[in-house]
Amino acid sequence: MQFIDLISQKNRIRASLLQRLEAIVDHGQYIMGPEVLELEKQLAAYVGTKHCVACSSGTDALLMPLMAKGVGPGDAVLTTPFTFVATAEVVSLVGATPVFVDVEAGTFNIDPAKIPAAVARAKAQGLDPKALIPVDLFGLPADYARLEKVAADEGLWILEDACQGFGGTFAGKRAGSFGLVGATSFFPAKPLGCYGDGGAVFTDDDELDSLLRSVRVHGQGDGDDKYQNVRIGINGRLDSMQAAVLLEKLTIFDSELVDRQRVADAYSSRLKHRLAVPEVPEGYTSCWAQYSVLASSTEERTAIMGALQQAGIPSVIYYRIPLHLQKAYAGLGGKQGDFPVSEEFSSRVFSLPMHPYLKEEEISTICDAILHA
Ligand SMILES: *Cc1c(COP(=O)(O)O)cnc(C)c1O
């Protein structure tokens, strides 16, 4: 059994994708070709933002807005320690300091109530709090109604880490469209993935859009200034073949979301008496990047994951070590007990196979293995 099945999906799009790839081989605009422009148009329309800037990875999609806004040494950026390392890594890459805020029991997402204290902590360390990076963890958008309010009160702008959230919604708006700017990833295992690395940034802000386009290509100037490097940027371009893969996958993405929801519903109805299953609060939909559950203890998690492995079923722990306890962040002085909810999740969480092509029999096999563990 596969944790994520990309082969069944490939079979659905193979013929039309090969046509697109062949066209690219022949037209020769291999990087930032017409497919990339078409993709940016379609993605902006899908997410519901004025602008979309396609780029080379989710990490670069998070990095570019920080560079464009001039975040740097002495600045603090708030985010959660219960996420993939890239969320905080980009803050360190621009020379700013990540300041962690614990997550909420229930949703795995940043706890808006704990933000004012984190801002005060950052100021007490002599830092200037600038921005907030909520993460749409496992596919569920964070609580943007409360986050936008607290961010405004505290003078922070929001960079949405929608690297797992693309396709999820809150209050009728799609992930990627919250805050000043949103970032997503098209790593192959994400809900919408290409066949390599890719990402995108979303915003309604015209000025930020042109800054992002400049940062994406080594800080190049606009129009007549094109051959001037007017700021420090990166090589953050997307190639045309990855855009072609994404254009094909977008045509089946909504039907895949329906199937992801089918799988999640089947898991939850069978497992809810055995494990803490994921909560999707009223007004939200998840794109189910991961289906993550909580065992009652580390020992129980080990036993269940062992039983799954015996039955030939893959399962994975996201995330085994919260970022404040990672060696790379030892310099921030984080210690056990600082973020108890994140630490508790790290000790009990694990994720089950999740993809749109999971069959009813496979779901039964997985649930039986868990219920009998
Ligand atoms: C995958 C991921 C990223 C980074 O995306 P890449 O495309 O791998 O660079 C950032 N944040 C989160 C939450 C992710 O899951």
Short mmCIF file of C-alpha atoms and ligand atoms in Angstrom, two decimals:
data_model
loop_
_atom_site.label_atom_id
_atom_site.label_comp_id
_atom_site.label_asym_id
_atom_site.label_seq_id
_atom_site.Cartn_x
_atom_site.Cartn_y
_atom_site.Cartn_z
CA MET A 1 0.00 0.00 0.00
CA GLN A 2 1.18 3.54 -0.79
CA PHE A 3 1.17 6.45 1.68
CA ILE A 4 0.47 8.77 -1.28
CA ASP A 5 -0.44 7.25 -4.68
CA LEU A 6 0.83 9.45 -7.51
CA ILE A 7 0.67 6.68 -10.11
CA SER A 8 -3.14 6.30 -10.28
CA GLN A 9 -3.35 10.06 -10.68
CA LYS A 10 -0.69 10.03 -13.42
CA ASN A 11 -2.73 7.49 -15.36
CA ARG A 12 -5.70 9.92 -15.41
CA ILE A 13 -3.71 12.79 -16.96
CA ARG A 14 -0.97 10.95 -18.86
CA ALA A 15 -2.10 11.44 -22.47
CA SER A 16 -2.91 15.15 -22.25
CA LEU A 17 0.15 15.85 -20.10
CA LEU A 18 2.49 14.23 -22.63
CA GLN A 19 1.00 16.49 -25.32
CA ARG A 20 1.74 19.56 -23.25
CA LEU A 21 5.28 18.39 -22.47
CA GLU A 22 5.93 17.67 -26.13
CA ALA A 23 4.82 21.20 -27.02
CA ILE A 24 7.34 22.58 -24.50
CA VAL A 25 10.17 20.44 -25.88
CA ASP A 26 9.43 22.00 -29.27
CA HIS A 27 8.77 25.64 -28.33
CA GLY A 28 11.95 25.86 -26.27
CA GLN A 29 10.86 28.38 -23.58
CA TYR A 30 11.85 26.00 -20.83
CA ILE A 31 11.77 28.42 -17.90
CA MET A 32 8.98 30.98 -17.29
CA GLY A 33 7.39 30.05 -20.63
CA PRO A 34 3.73 30.58 -21.63
CA GLU A 35 2.60 27.67 -19.41
CA VAL A 36 3.85 29.56 -16.34
CA LEU A 37 1.84 32.68 -17.27
CA GLU A 38 -1.25 30.56 -17.92
CA LEU A 39 -0.77 28.78 -14.59
CA GLU A 40 -0.46 32.08 -12.68
CA LYS A 41 -3.74 33.26 -14.22
CA GLN A 42 -5.56 30.04 -13.37
CA LEU A 43 -4.18 29.83 -9.84
CA ALA A 44 -5.07 33.44 -9.03
CA ALA A 45 -8.63 32.78 -10.27
CA TYR A 46 -8.83 29.54 -8.27
CA VAL A 47 -7.56 31.03 -5.01
CA GLY A 48 -9.43 34.29 -5.51
CA THR A 49 -6.54 36.77 -5.34
CA LYS A 50 -5.64 39.53 -7.78
CA HIS A 51 -2.09 38.21 -8.26
CA CYS A 52 -0.23 34.90 -8.29
CA VAL A 53 3.56 34.69 -8.61
CA ALA A 54 4.68 31.15 -9.44
CA CYS A 55 8.09 30.17 -8.08
CA SER A 56 10.55 27.39 -7.53
CA SER A 57 9.34 25.88 -4.21
CA GLY A 58 7.13 26.43 -1.19
CA THR A 59 10.20 27.49 0.76
CA ASP A 60 10.95 30.23 -1.79
CA ALA A 61 7.26 31.19 -1.79
CA LEU A 62 7.62 31.87 1.96
CA LEU A 63 11.04 33.52 1.62
CA MET A 64 10.19 35.95 -1.19
CA PRO A 65 7.51 37.94 0.72
CA LEU A 66 9.87 38.34 3.70
CA MET A 67 12.59 39.64 1.33
CA ALA A 68 10.12 41.86 -0.55
CA LYS A 69 8.93 43.44 2.72
CA GLY A 70 12.49 43.99 3.91
CA VAL A 71 12.24 41.79 7.03
CA GLY A 72 15.72 41.36 8.49
CA PRO A 73 18.02 41.43 11.51
CA GLY A 74 16.35 42.75 14.66
CA ASP A 75 12.88 41.80 13.42
CA ALA A 76 10.73 39.07 14.96
CA VAL A 77 8.36 36.87 12.96
CA LEU A 78 5.83 34.82 14.91
CA THR A 79 4.94 31.27 13.91
CA THR A 80 4.23 27.86 15.40
CA PRO A 81 6.82 25.26 16.46
CA PHE A 82 4.49 22.45 15.26
CA THR A 83 5.20 22.67 11.53
CA PHE A 84 7.68 21.71 8.82
CA VAL A 85 11.03 23.41 9.41
CA ALA A 86 10.78 25.59 6.26
CA THR A 87 8.16 27.83 7.94
CA ALA A 88 10.70 29.10 10.48
CA GLU A 89 13.81 28.54 8.34
CA VAL A 90 12.88 31.37 5.95
CA VAL A 91 12.71 33.77 8.90
CA SER A 92 16.26 32.79 9.87
CA LEU A 93 17.41 33.01 6.23
CA VAL A 94 16.56 36.72 6.09
CA GLY A 95 18.36 37.26 9.40
CA ALA A 96 15.21 37.80 11.47
CA THR A 97 14.28 35.81 14.60
CA PRO A 98 11.44 33.27 14.72
CA VAL A 99 9.31 33.67 17.86
CA PHE A 100 7.18 30.64 18.51
CA VAL A 101 3.53 30.55 19.58
CA ASP A 102 1.92 27.29 20.69
CA VAL A 103 -0.87 25.59 18.71
CA GLU A 104 -4.47 24.98 19.75
CA ALA A 105 -5.68 21.67 21.06
CA GLY A 106 -8.17 20.40 18.48
CA THR A 107 -6.96 21.89 15.20
CA PHE A 108 -3.12 21.68 15.31
CA ASN A 109 -3.05 25.37 14.22
CA ILE A 110 -1.57 28.47 15.89
CA ASP A 111 -3.47 29.67 18.96
CA PRO A 112 -4.56 33.31 18.39
CA ALA A 113 -5.01 33.85 22.14
CA LYS A 114 -1.28 33.30 22.74
CA ILE A 115 -0.07 35.88 20.20
CA PRO A 116 -0.11 39.05 22.37
CA ALA A 117 2.13 37.38 24.99
CA ALA A 118 4.55 36.25 22.26
CA VAL A 119 4.69 39.81 20.89
CA ALA A 120 5.48 41.07 24.39
CA ARG A 121 8.18 38.41 24.77
CA ALA A 122 9.76 39.45 21.46
CA LYS A 123 9.76 43.13 22.49
CA ALA A 124 11.28 42.26 25.87
CA GLN A 125 14.16 40.66 23.94
CA GLY A 126 14.67 43.91 22.04
CA LEU A 127 13.15 42.57 18.82
CA ASP A 128 10.74 44.41 16.53
CA PRO A 129 7.74 42.13 15.80
CA LYS A 130 6.82 42.54 12.12
CA ALA A 131 4.86 39.59 10.80
CA LEU A 132 2.90 36.47 11.65
CA ILE A 133 3.09 33.18 9.71
CA PRO A 134 0.08 30.97 10.53
CA VAL A 135 0.32 27.48 9.01
CA ASP A 136 -2.69 25.68 7.49
CA LEU A 137 -1.46 22.44 9.03
CA PHE A 138 -2.45 19.12 7.47
CA GLY A 139 -4.75 21.02 5.06
CA LEU A 140 -6.98 22.91 7.51
CA PRO A 141 -6.84 26.72 7.28
CA ALA A 142 -5.87 28.46 10.54
CA ASP A 143 -8.39 30.62 12.42
CA TYR A 144 -8.09 33.71 10.20
CA ALA A 145 -11.12 35.48 11.71
CA ARG A 146 -9.32 35.74 15.05
CA LEU A 147 -5.82 35.93 13.55
CA GLU A 148 -6.60 38.94 11.36
CA LYS A 149 -8.00 40.78 14.36
CA VAL A 150 -5.08 40.04 16.70
CA ALA A 151 -2.55 40.78 13.93
CA ALA A 152 -4.16 44.20 13.33
CA ASP A 153 -4.17 44.93 17.09
CA GLU A 154 -0.50 43.97 17.38
CA GLY A 155 0.65 45.72 14.18
CA LEU A 156 1.69 42.51 12.39
CA TRP A 157 1.10 41.59 8.75
CA ILE A 158 0.14 37.99 7.91
CA LEU A 159 2.01 35.62 5.61
CA GLU A 160 -0.18 32.52 5.26
CA ASP A 161 1.80 29.28 5.03
CA ALA A 162 -0.66 27.43 2.78
CA CYS A 163 1.98 24.89 1.69
CA GLN A 164 -0.33 22.14 2.97
CA GLY A 165 -3.55 24.13 2.74
CA PHE A 166 -4.09 24.62 -1.01
CA GLY A 167 -7.70 23.58 -1.69
CA GLY A 168 -8.91 24.13 1.89
CA THR A 169 -11.45 26.88 2.66
CA PHE A 170 -12.62 29.10 5.51
CA ALA A 171 -15.73 31.28 5.38
CA GLY A 172 -16.00 30.64 1.63
CA LYS A 173 -12.45 31.84 0.91
CA ARG A 174 -9.70 29.56 -0.31
CA ALA A 175 -6.41 28.89 1.43
CA GLY A 176 -3.68 31.12 -0.01
CA SER A 177 -5.95 34.18 0.04
CA PHE A 178 -5.71 35.03 3.76
CA GLY A 179 -3.63 37.84 5.21
CA LEU A 180 -1.48 40.19 3.16
CA VAL A 181 0.13 37.35 1.25
CA GLY A 182 -0.09 33.55 1.03
CA ALA A 183 2.47 30.93 0.00
CA THR A 184 1.94 27.40 -1.26
CA SER A 185 4.08 24.44 -2.34
CA PHE A 186 3.76 22.10 -5.31
CA PHE A 187 6.14 19.46 -3.95
CA PRO A 188 4.85 16.17 -5.44
CA ALA A 189 3.35 14.91 -2.15
CA LYS A 190 1.27 18.07 -1.52
CA PRO A 191 -2.44 18.09 -2.44
CA LEU A 192 -1.60 19.87 -5.71
CA GLY A 193 1.89 18.75 -6.68
CA CYS A 194 4.10 18.92 -9.74
CA TYR A 195 6.83 16.47 -10.84
CA GLY A 196 9.65 18.32 -9.13
CA ASP A 197 9.83 21.42 -6.94
CA GLY A 198 7.45 24.34 -7.35
CA GLY A 199 5.48 26.91 -5.40
CA ALA A 200 3.38 30.06 -5.66
CA VAL A 201 2.71 33.31 -3.82
CA PHE A 202 -0.72 34.98 -3.73
CA THR A 203 -1.63 38.58 -2.96
CA ASP A 204 -4.12 41.34 -3.77
CA ASP A 205 -1.45 44.02 -3.19
CA ASP A 206 -0.16 45.48 -6.50
CA GLU A 207 3.04 46.88 -5.04
CA LEU A 208 3.92 43.63 -3.28
CA ASP A 209 3.19 41.72 -6.50
CA SER A 210 5.77 43.74 -8.44
CA LEU A 211 8.32 43.43 -5.60
CA LEU A 212 7.80 39.64 -5.58
CA ARG A 213 8.35 39.45 -9.35
CA SER A 214 11.58 41.39 -8.91
CA VAL A 215 12.81 39.25 -6.01
CA ARG A 216 11.99 36.10 -8.01
CA VAL A 217 14.53 37.06 -10.68
CA HIS A 218 17.59 38.35 -8.79
CA GLY A 219 16.04 41.69 -7.85
CA GLN A 220 15.67 42.88 -11.44
CA GLY A 221 14.13 46.29 -12.14
CA ASP A 222 10.85 46.99 -13.99
CA GLY A 223 10.47 47.92 -17.68
CA ASP A 224 13.44 50.05 -18.77
CA ASP A 225 15.24 49.06 -15.57
CA LYS A 226 15.10 45.37 -16.46
CA TYR A 227 18.88 45.04 -16.74
CA GLN A 228 19.46 46.74 -13.41
CA ASN A 229 19.56 44.80 -10.18
CA VAL A 230 17.64 47.15 -7.94
CA ARG A 231 17.49 44.92 -4.84
CA ILE A 232 18.81 41.58 -3.61
CA GLY A 233 16.74 38.70 -4.94
CA ILE A 234 17.02 34.98 -5.65
CA ASN A 235 16.65 32.56 -8.54
CA GLY A 236 13.05 31.68 -7.71
CA ARG A 237 11.72 30.90 -11.20
CA LEU A 238 9.39 28.03 -12.11
CA ASP A 239 10.02 25.95 -15.20
CA SER A 240 7.46 25.43 -17.95
CA MET A 241 7.26 21.63 -17.60
CA GLN A 242 6.28 21.91 -13.93
CA ALA A 243 3.64 24.48 -14.87
CA ALA A 244 2.29 22.07 -17.51
CA VAL A 245 1.97 19.30 -14.90
CA LEU A 246 0.09 21.68 -12.60
CA LEU A 247 -2.25 22.87 -15.39
CA GLU A 248 -3.21 19.26 -16.08
CA LYS A 249 -3.62 18.39 -12.41
CA LEU A 250 -5.79 21.47 -11.82
CA THR A 251 -8.37 20.01 -14.20
CA ILE A 252 -8.96 17.08 -11.81
CA PHE A 253 -8.16 18.83 -8.52
CA ASP A 254 -11.74 19.53 -7.40
CA SER A 255 -12.78 15.94 -8.01
CA GLU A 256 -9.72 14.82 -6.04
CA LEU A 257 -10.77 17.04 -3.14
CA VAL A 258 -14.14 15.25 -3.08
CA ASP A 259 -12.32 11.92 -2.85
CA ARG A 260 -9.99 13.17 -0.12
CA GLN A 261 -13.07 14.16 1.88
CA ARG A 262 -14.58 10.69 1.25
CA VAL A 263 -11.44 9.04 2.65
CA ALA A 264 -11.32 11.36 5.67
CA ASP A 265 -15.01 10.76 6.45
CA ALA A 266 -14.53 6.99 6.24
CA TYR A 267 -11.50 7.10 8.55
CA SER A 268 -13.20 9.38 11.08
CA SER A 269 -16.42 7.40 11.32
CA ARG A 270 -14.52 4.15 11.98
CA LEU A 271 -11.71 5.45 14.18
CA LYS A 272 -13.34 8.14 16.32
CA HIS A 273 -13.93 5.82 19.28
CA ARG A 274 -10.35 4.55 19.21
CA LEU A 275 -8.23 7.67 18.51
CA ALA A 276 -8.54 11.45 18.58
CA VAL A 277 -9.49 12.09 14.94
CA PRO A 278 -8.98 15.50 13.26
CA GLU A 279 -11.56 18.22 13.92
CA VAL A 280 -12.82 20.43 11.10
CA PRO A 281 -14.65 23.33 12.78
CA GLU A 282 -17.88 24.77 11.36
CA GLY A 283 -17.22 27.03 8.37
CA TYR A 284 -14.00 25.27 7.31
CA THR A 285 -13.03 22.61 4.80
CA SER A 286 -9.70 20.79 4.81
CA CYS A 287 -7.90 19.66 1.66
CA TRP A 288 -6.56 16.75 3.76
CA ALA A 289 -2.88 17.11 2.93
CA GLN A 290 -2.50 14.63 5.79
CA TYR A 291 -4.97 12.64 7.87
CA SER A 292 -3.36 12.92 11.30
CA VAL A 293 -4.63 11.34 14.51
CA LEU A 294 -3.55 11.33 18.15
CA ALA A 295 -2.90 8.14 20.10
CA SER A 296 -3.49 8.31 23.86
CA SER A 297 0.26 7.95 24.57
CA THR A 298 3.62 7.50 22.86
CA GLU A 299 3.50 3.79 23.77
CA GLU A 300 0.09 3.35 22.13
CA ARG A 301 1.34 5.19 19.02
CA THR A 302 4.33 2.84 18.81
CA ALA A 303 2.04 -0.19 19.15
CA ILE A 304 -0.43 0.99 16.48
CA MET A 305 2.26 2.04 14.02
CA GLY A 306 3.94 -1.34 14.58
CA ALA A 307 0.68 -3.18 13.85
CA LEU A 308 0.19 -1.12 10.69
CA GLN A 309 3.72 -1.89 9.54
CA GLN A 310 3.13 -5.62 10.13
CA ALA A 311 0.06 -5.36 7.89
CA GLY A 312 2.13 -3.65 5.16
CA ILE A 313 0.52 -0.23 5.78
CA PRO A 314 2.78 2.85 5.85
CA SER A 315 2.27 5.52 8.51
CA VAL A 316 4.40 8.59 9.27
CA ILE A 317 4.96 10.96 12.19
CA TYR A 318 4.49 14.66 11.37
CA TYR A 319 6.16 16.16 13.45
CA ARG A 320 8.24 14.12 15.87
CA ILE A 321 10.25 17.08 17.23
CA PRO A 322 8.74 20.58 17.55
CA LEU A 323 10.98 23.30 16.13
CA HIS A 324 11.93 24.90 19.47
CA LEU A 325 13.58 21.58 20.42
CA GLN A 326 15.40 21.09 17.10
CA LYS A 327 19.19 21.36 17.21
CA ALA A 328 19.19 24.05 14.51
CA TYR A 329 17.13 26.27 16.84
CA ALA A 330 19.05 25.55 20.05
CA GLY A 331 20.41 29.10 19.78
CA LEU A 332 16.93 30.48 20.53
CA GLY A 333 17.09 28.87 23.97
CA GLY A 334 13.90 26.80 23.61
CA LYS A 335 13.37 24.09 26.20
CA GLN A 336 11.01 21.24 27.03
CA GLY A 337 7.82 22.69 28.53
CA ASP A 338 7.86 25.97 26.55
CA PHE A 339 5.08 24.91 24.15
CA PRO A 340 3.20 22.10 25.90
CA VAL A 341 0.47 21.54 23.28
CA SER A 342 3.01 21.17 20.46
CA GLU A 343 5.16 18.87 22.61
CA GLU A 344 2.13 16.76 23.51
CA PHE A 345 1.14 16.47 19.83
CA SER A 346 4.69 15.51 18.85
CA SER A 347 4.60 12.66 21.35
CA ARG A 348 1.25 11.22 20.18
CA VAL A 349 0.56 12.24 16.57
CA PHE A 350 0.83 10.06 13.46
CA SER A 351 -0.58 10.20 9.93
CA LEU A 352 -2.36 7.53 7.88
CA PRO A 353 -2.20 6.95 4.11
CA MET A 354 -4.14 9.79 2.44
CA HIS A 355 -4.77 10.30 -1.26
CA PRO A 356 -7.83 10.49 -3.54
CA TYR A 357 -7.33 6.98 -4.94
CA LEU A 358 -7.59 5.06 -1.66
CA LYS A 359 -10.19 2.31 -2.10
CA GLU A 360 -12.88 1.31 0.40
CA GLU A 361 -11.21 -2.09 0.92
CA GLU A 362 -7.90 -0.41 1.70
CA ILE A 363 -9.55 1.96 4.18
CA SER A 364 -11.16 -1.08 5.87
CA THR A 365 -7.82 -2.89 6.04
CA ILE A 366 -6.17 0.16 7.62
CA CYS A 367 -8.99 0.73 10.14
CA ASP A 368 -9.12 -2.97 11.07
CA ALA A 369 -5.38 -3.03 11.70
CA ILE A 370 -5.77 -0.03 14.04
CA LEU A 371 -8.86 -1.31 15.82
CA HIS A 372 -7.20 -4.69 16.48
CA ALA A 373 -3.79 -3.26 17.51
C1 LIG B 1 6.12 21.49 2.32
C2 LIG B 1 6.06 22.64 3.24
C3 LIG B 1 6.86 23.78 3.07
C4 LIG B 1 7.96 23.87 2.04
O1 LIG B 1 7.61 23.59 0.73
P1 LIG B 1 8.74 23.07 -0.31
O2 LIG B 1 8.04 23.13 -1.62
O3 LIG B 1 9.12 21.69 0.10
O4 LIG B 1 9.88 24.02 -0.24
C5 LIG B 1 6.68 24.84 3.93
N1 LIG B 1 5.78 24.80 4.92
C6 LIG B 1 5.00 23.72 5.14
C7 LIG B 1 4.00 23.74 6.25
C8 LIG B 1 5.12 22.60 4.32
O5 LIG B 1 4.37 21.51 4.55
#
